[in-house]
PDB file of C-alpha atoms in Angstrom:
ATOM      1  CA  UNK A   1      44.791  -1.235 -10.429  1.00  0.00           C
ATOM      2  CA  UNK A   2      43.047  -0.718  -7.207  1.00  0.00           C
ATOM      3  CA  UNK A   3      39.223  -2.438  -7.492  1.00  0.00           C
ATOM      4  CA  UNK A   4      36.267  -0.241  -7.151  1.00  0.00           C
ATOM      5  CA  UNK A   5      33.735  -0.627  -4.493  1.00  0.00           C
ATOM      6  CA  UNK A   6      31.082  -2.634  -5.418  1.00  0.00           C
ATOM      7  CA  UNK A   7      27.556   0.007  -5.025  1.00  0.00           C
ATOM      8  CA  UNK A   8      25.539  -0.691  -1.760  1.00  0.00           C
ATOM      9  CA  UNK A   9      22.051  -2.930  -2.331  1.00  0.00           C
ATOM     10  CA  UNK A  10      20.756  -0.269  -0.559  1.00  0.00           C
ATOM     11  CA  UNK A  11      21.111   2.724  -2.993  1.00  0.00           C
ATOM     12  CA  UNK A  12      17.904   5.227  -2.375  1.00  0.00           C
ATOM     13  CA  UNK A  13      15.718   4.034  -5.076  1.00  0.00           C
ATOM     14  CA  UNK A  14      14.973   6.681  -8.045  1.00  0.00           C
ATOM     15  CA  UNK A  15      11.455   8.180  -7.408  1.00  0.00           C
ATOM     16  CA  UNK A  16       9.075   7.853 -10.407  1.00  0.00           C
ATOM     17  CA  UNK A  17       8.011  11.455 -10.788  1.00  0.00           C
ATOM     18  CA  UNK A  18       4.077  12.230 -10.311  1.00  0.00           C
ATOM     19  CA  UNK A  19       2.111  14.851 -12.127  1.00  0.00           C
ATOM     20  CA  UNK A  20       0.358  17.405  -9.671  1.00  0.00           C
ATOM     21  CA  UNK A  21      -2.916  15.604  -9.918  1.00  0.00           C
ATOM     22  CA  UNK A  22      -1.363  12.470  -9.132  1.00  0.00           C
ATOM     23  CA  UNK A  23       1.023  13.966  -6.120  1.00  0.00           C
ATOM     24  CA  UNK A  24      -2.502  15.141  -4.539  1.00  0.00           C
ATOM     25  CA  UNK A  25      -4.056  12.050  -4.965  1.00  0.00           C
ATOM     26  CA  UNK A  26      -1.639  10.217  -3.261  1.00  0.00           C
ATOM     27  CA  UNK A  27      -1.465  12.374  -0.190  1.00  0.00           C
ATOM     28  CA  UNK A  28      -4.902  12.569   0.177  1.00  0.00           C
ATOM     29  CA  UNK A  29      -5.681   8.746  -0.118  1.00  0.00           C
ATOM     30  CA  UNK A  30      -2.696   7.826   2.497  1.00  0.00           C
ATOM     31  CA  UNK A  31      -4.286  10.933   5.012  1.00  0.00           C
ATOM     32  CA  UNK A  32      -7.289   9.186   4.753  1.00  0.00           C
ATOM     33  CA  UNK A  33      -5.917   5.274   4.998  1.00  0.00           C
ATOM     34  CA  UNK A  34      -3.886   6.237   7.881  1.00  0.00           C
ATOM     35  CA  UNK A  35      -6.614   8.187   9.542  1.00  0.00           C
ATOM     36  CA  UNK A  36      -5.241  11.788   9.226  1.00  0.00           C
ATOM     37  CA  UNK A  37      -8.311  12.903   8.080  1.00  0.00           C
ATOM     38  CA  UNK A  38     -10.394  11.294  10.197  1.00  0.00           C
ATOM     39  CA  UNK A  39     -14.022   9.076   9.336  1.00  0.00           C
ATOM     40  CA  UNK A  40     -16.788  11.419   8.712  1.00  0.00           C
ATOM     41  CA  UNK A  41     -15.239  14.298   8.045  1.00  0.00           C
ATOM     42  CA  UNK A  42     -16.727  16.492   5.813  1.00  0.00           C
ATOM     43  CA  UNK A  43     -14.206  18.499   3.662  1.00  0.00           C
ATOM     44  CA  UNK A  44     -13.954  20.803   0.394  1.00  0.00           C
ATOM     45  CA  UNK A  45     -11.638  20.853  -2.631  1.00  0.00           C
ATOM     46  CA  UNK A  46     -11.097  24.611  -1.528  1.00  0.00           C
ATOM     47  CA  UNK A  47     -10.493  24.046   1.709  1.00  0.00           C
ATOM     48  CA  UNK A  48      -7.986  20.997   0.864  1.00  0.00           C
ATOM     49  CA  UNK A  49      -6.006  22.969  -1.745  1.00  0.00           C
ATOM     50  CA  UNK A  50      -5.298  25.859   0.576  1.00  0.00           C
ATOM     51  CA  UNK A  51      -3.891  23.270   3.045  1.00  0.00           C
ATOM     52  CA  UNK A  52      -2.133  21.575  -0.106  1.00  0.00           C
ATOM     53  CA  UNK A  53      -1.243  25.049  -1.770  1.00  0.00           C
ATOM     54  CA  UNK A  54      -2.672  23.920  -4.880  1.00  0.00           C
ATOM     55  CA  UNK A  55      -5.767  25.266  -6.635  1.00  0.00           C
ATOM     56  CA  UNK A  56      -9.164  23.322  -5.667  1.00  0.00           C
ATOM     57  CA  UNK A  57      -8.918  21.856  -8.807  1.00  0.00           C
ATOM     58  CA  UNK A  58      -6.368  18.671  -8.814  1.00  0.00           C
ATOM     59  CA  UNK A  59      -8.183  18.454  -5.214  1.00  0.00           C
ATOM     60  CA  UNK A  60     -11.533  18.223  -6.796  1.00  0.00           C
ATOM     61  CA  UNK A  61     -10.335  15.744  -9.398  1.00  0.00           C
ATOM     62  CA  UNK A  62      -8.481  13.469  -6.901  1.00  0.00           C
ATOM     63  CA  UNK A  63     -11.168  13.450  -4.689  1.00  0.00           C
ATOM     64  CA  UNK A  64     -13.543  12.270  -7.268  1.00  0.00           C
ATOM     65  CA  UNK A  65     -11.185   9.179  -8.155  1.00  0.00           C
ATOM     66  CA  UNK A  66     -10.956   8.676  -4.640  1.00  0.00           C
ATOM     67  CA  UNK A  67     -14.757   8.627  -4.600  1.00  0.00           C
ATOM     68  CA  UNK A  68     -14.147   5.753  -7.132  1.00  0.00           C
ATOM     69  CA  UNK A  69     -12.513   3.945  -5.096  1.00  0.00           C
ATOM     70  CA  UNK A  70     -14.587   4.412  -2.022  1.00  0.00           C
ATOM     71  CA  UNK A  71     -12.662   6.220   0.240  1.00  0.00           C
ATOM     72  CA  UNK A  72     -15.151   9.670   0.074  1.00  0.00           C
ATOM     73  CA  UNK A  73     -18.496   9.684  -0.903  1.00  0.00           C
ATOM     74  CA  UNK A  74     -19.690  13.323  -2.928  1.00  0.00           C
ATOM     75  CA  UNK A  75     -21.874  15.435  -0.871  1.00  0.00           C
ATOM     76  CA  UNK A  76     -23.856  17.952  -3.113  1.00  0.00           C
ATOM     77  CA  UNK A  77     -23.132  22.043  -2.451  1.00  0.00           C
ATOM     78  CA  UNK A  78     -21.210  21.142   0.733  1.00  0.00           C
ATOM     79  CA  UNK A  79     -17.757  18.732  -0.593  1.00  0.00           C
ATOM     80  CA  UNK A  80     -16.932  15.376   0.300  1.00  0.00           C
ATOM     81  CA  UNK A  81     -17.159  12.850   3.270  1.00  0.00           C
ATOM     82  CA  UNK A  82     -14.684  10.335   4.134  1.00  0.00           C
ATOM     83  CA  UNK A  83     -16.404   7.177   4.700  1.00  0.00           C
ATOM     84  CA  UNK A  84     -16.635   5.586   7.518  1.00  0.00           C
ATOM     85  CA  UNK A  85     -15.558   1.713   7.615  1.00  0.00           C
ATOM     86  CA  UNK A  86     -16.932  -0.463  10.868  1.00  0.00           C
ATOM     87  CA  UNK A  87     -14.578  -2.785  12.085  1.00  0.00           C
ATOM     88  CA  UNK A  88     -17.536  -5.626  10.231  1.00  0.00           C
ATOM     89  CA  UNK A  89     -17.235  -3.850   7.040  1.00  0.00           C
ATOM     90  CA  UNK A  90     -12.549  -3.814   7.025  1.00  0.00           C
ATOM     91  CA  UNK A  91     -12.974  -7.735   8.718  1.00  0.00           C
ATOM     92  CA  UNK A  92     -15.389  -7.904   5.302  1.00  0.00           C
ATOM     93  CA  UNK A  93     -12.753  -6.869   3.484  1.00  0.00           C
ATOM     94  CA  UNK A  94      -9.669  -8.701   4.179  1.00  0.00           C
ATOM     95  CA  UNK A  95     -11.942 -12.103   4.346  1.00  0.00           C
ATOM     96  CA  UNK A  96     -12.179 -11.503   0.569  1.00  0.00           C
ATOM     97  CA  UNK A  97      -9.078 -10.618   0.022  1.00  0.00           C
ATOM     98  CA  UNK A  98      -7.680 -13.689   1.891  1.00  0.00           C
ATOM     99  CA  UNK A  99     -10.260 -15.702  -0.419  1.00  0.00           C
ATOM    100  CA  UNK A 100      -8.391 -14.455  -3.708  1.00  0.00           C
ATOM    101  CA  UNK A 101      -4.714 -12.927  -3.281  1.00  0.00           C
ATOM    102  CA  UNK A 102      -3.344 -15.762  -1.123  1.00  0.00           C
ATOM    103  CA  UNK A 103      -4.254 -18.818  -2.779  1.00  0.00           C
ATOM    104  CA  UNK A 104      -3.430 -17.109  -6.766  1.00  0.00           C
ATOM    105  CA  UNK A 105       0.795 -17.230  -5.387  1.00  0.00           C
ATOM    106  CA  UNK A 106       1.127 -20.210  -6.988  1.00  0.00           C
ATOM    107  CA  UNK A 107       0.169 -19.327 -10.093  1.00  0.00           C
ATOM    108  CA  UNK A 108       2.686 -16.272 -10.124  1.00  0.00           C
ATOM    109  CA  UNK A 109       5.594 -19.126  -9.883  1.00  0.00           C
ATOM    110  CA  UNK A 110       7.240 -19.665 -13.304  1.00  0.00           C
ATOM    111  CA  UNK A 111       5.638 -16.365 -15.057  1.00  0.00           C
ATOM    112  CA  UNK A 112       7.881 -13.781 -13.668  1.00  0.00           C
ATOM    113  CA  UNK A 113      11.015 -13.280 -15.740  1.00  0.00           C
ATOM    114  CA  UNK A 114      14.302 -12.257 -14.350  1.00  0.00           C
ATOM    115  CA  UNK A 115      13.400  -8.835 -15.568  1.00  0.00           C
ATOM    116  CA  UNK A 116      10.350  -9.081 -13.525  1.00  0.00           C
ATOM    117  CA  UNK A 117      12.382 -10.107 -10.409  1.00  0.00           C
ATOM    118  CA  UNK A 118      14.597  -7.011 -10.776  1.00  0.00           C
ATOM    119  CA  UNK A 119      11.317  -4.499 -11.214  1.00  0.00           C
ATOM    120  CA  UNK A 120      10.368  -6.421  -7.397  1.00  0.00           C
ATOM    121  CA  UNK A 121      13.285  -5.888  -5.864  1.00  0.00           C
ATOM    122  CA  UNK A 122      13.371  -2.087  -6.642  1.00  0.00           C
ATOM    123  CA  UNK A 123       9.975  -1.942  -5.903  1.00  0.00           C
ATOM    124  CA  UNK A 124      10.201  -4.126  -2.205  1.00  0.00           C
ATOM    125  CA  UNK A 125      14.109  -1.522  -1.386  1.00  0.00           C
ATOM    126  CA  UNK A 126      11.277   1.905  -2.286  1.00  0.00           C
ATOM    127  CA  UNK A 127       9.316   0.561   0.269  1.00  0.00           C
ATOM    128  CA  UNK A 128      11.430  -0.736   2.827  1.00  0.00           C
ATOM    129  CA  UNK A 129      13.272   3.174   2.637  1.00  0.00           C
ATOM    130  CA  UNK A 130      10.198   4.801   2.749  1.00  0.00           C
ATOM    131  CA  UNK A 131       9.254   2.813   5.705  1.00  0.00           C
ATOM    132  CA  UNK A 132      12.261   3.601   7.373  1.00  0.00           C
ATOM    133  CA  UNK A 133      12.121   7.173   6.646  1.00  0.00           C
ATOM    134  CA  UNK A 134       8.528   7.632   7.605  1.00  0.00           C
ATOM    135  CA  UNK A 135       7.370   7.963   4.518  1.00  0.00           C
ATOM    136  CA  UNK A 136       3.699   6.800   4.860  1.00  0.00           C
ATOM    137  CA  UNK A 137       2.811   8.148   1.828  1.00  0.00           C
ATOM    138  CA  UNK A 138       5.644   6.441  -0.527  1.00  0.00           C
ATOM    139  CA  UNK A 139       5.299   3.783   1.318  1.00  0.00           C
ATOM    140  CA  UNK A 140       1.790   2.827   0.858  1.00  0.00           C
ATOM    141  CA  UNK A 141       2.514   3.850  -3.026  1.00  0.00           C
ATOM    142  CA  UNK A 142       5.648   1.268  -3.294  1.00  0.00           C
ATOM    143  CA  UNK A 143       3.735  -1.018  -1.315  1.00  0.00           C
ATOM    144  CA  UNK A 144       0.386  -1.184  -3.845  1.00  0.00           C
ATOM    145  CA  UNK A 145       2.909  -1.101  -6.807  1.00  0.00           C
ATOM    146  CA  UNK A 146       4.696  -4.179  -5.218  1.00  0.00           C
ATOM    147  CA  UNK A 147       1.478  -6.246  -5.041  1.00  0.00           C
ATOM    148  CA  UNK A 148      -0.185  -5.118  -8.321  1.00  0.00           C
ATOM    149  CA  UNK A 149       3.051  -6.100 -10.278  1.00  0.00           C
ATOM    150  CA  UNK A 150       2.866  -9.669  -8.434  1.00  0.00           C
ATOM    151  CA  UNK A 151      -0.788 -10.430  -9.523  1.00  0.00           C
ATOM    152  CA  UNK A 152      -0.290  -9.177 -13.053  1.00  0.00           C
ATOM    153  CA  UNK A 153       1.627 -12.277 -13.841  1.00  0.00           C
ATOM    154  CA  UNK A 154      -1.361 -15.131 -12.532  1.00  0.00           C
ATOM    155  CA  UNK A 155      -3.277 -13.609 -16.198  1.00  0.00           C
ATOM    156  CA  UNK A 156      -6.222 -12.879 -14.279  1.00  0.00           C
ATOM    157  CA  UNK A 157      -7.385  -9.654 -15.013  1.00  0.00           C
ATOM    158  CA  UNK A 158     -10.355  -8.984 -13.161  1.00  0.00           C
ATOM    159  CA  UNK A 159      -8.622 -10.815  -9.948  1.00  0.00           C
ATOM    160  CA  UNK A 160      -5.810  -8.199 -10.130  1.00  0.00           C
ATOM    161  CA  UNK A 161      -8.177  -4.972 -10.174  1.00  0.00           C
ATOM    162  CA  UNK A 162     -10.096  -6.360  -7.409  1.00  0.00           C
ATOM    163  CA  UNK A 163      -7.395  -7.516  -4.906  1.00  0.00           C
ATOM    164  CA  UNK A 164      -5.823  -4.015  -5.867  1.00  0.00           C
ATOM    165  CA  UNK A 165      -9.293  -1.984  -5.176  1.00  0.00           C
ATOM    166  CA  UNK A 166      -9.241  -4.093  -2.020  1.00  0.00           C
ATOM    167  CA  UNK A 167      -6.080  -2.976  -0.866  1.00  0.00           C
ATOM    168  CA  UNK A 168      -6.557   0.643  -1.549  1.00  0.00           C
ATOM    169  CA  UNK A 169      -9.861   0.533   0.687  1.00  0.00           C
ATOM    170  CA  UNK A 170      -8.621  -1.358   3.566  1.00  0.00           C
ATOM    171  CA  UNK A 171      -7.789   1.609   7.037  1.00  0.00           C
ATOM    172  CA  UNK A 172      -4.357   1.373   8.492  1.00  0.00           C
ATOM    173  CA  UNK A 173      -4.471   3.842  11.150  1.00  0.00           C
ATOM    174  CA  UNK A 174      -1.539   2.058  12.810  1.00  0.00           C
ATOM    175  CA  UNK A 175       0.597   2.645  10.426  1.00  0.00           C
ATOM    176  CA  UNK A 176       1.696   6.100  11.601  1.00  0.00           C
ATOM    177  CA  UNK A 177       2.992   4.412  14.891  1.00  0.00           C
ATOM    178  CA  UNK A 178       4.602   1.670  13.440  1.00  0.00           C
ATOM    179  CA  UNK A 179       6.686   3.752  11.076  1.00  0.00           C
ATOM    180  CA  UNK A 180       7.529   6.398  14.557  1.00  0.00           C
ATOM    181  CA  UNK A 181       8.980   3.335  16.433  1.00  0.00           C
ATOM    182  CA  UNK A 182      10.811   1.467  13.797  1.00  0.00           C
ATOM    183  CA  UNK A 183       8.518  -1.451  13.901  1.00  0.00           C
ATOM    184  CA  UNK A 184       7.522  -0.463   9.736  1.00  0.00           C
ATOM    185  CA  UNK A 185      10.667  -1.711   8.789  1.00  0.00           C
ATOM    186  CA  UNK A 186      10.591  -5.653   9.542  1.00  0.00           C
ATOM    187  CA  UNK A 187       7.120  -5.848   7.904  1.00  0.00           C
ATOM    188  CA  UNK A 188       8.167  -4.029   4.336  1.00  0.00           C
ATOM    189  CA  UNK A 189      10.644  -7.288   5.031  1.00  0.00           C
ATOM    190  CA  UNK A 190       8.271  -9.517   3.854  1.00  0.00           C
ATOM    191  CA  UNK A 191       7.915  -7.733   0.189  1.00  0.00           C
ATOM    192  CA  UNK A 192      11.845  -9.523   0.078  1.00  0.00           C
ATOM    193  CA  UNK A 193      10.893 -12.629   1.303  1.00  0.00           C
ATOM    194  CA  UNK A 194       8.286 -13.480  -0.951  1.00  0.00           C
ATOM    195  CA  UNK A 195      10.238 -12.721  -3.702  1.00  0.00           C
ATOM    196  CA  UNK A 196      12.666 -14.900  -2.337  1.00  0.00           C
ATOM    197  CA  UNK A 197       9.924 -17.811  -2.514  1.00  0.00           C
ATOM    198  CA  UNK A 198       8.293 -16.675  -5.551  1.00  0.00           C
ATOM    199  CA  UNK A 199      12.225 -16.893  -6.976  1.00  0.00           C
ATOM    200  CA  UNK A 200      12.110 -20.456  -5.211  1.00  0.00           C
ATOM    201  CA  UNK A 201       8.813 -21.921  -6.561  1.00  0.00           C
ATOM    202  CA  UNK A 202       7.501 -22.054  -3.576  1.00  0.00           C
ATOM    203  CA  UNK A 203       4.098 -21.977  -3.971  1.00  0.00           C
ATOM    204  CA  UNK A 204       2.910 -23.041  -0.679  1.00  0.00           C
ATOM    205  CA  UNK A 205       5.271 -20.658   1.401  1.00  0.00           C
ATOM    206  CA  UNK A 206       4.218 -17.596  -0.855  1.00  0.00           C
ATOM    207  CA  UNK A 207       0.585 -18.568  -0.224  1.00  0.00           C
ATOM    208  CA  UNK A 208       1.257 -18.631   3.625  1.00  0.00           C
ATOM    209  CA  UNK A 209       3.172 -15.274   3.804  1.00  0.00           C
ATOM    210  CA  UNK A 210       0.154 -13.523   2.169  1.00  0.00           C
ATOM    211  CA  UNK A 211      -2.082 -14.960   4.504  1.00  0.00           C
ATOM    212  CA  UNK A 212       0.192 -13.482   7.294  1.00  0.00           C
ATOM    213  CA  UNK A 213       0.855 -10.467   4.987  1.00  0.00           C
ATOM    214  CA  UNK A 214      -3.006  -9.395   4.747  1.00  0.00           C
ATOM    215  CA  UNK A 215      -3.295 -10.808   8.569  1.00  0.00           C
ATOM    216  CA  UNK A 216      -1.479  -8.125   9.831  1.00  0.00           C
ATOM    217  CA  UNK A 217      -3.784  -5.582   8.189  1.00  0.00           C
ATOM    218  CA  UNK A 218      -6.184  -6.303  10.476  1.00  0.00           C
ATOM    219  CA  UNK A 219      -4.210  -6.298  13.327  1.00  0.00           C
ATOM    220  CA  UNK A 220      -0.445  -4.238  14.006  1.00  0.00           C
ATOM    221  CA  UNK A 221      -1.081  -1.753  10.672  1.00  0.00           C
ATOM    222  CA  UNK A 222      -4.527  -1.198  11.449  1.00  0.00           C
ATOM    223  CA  UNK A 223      -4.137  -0.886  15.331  1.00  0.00           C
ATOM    224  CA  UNK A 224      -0.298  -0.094  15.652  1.00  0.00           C
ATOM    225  CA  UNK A 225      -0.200  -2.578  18.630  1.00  0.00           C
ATOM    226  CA  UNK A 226       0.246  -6.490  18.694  1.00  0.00           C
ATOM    227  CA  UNK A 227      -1.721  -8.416  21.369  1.00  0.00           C
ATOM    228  CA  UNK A 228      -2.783  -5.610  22.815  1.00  0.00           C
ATOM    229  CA  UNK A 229       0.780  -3.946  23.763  1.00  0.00           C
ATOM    230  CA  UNK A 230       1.153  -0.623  22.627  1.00  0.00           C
ATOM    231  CA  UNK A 231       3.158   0.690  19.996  1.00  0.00           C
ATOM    232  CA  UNK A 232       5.979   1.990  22.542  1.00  0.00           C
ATOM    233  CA  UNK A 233       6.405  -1.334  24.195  1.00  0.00           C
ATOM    234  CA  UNK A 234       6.079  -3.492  21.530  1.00  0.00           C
ATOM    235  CA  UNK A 235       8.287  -6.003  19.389  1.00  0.00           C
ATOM    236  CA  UNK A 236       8.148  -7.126  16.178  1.00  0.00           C
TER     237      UNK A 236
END
């Protein structure tokens, strides 16, 4: 009897299926992390669902959990701004997070079961397709879901909703570029790797590779260049 073909690592990961308000809320927060809509702008729910085709109202209600999380601020009679973040204030930002995510790796070795380890892997292949499909918006969805599932196993609470309120404020406007010249790819690498030294024990290398990990938020996601090259020249 002939053996079967063993099924590709790479199979397309299953999608998990988002309501409306959700779907709208996650295309609005990537436009603004990846500077579609731009700093400043002033926009409505109206406005936003016609461009959406969607009523105003999932638009109103995302926007006001994206208020929540600080990406818009409310602006009475008139809609919402997107806030504006000075280079100061996203420097401010990953300083803190390189205070708390980095140095809590260690205390993710030993907790995560082998079930765990499966629900990582899916996880790290959803983002390393949407990254090579251009998905921004999946992407930076797989990506938060990768890093929120890590920290739930250090039994820190508090740390887990911060480092993950963090992440959802922090601008990648590079992102966009990245993902257009294939450079997206080798970075949603590194979801595979640490599970590789999580799986390991490695404490000390998963530390490091988060420190690199947020590093490059601040440089090639944010910017979309590396040492000042641009995007088109670039390596990774």
């Amino acid at each position: 009897m002939p053996s079967q073909p063993s099924p590709s690592r790479r199979l397309t990961p299953l999608k998990r299926p988002l309501n409306l308000r959700e779907t709208v809320l996650e295309q609005l927060r990537t436009a603004i992390i990846t500077g579609e809509i731009a700093e400043g702008a002033l926009v409505s729910a109206p406005t936003l669902g016609q461009l959406l085709g969607v009523s105003a109202t999932p638009v109103r209600e995302a926007m006001m959990d994206l208020a929540r999380e600080g990406l818009v601020e409310t602006i009475k009679n008139k809609g919402f701004r997107i806030t504006t973040m000075s280079d100061k204030e996203l420097d401010d930002l990953a300083a803190i997070r390189l205070l708390i995510e980095p140095p809590s790796m260690p205390a993710a070795i030993g907790r995560i079961s082998e079930e765990g380890f499966e629900e990582l892997e899916r996880l790290a292949d959803a983002c390393l397709v949407a990254a090579e499909t251009e998905d921004l918006q999946e992407y930076l969805r797989y990506d938060r879901e990768f890093h929120h599932f890590v920290l739930t196993h250090i039994d820190n609470p508090q740390l887990t909703e911060l480092a993950t309120s963090l992440r959802t404020r922090t601008r990648l406007y590079g992102l966009k570029a990245l993902a257009e010249t294939g450079r997206l790819g080798p970075s949603a690498h590194e979801h595979h790797e640490l599970i590789r030294l999580l799986r390991a024990g490695d404490g000390a290398g998963a530390e490091q590779l988060m420190r690199d990990h947020i590093g490059h938020a601040r440089d090639v996601w944010a910017t979309g260049t590396v040492e000042g090259q641009s995007a088109a020249d670039s390596t990774s």
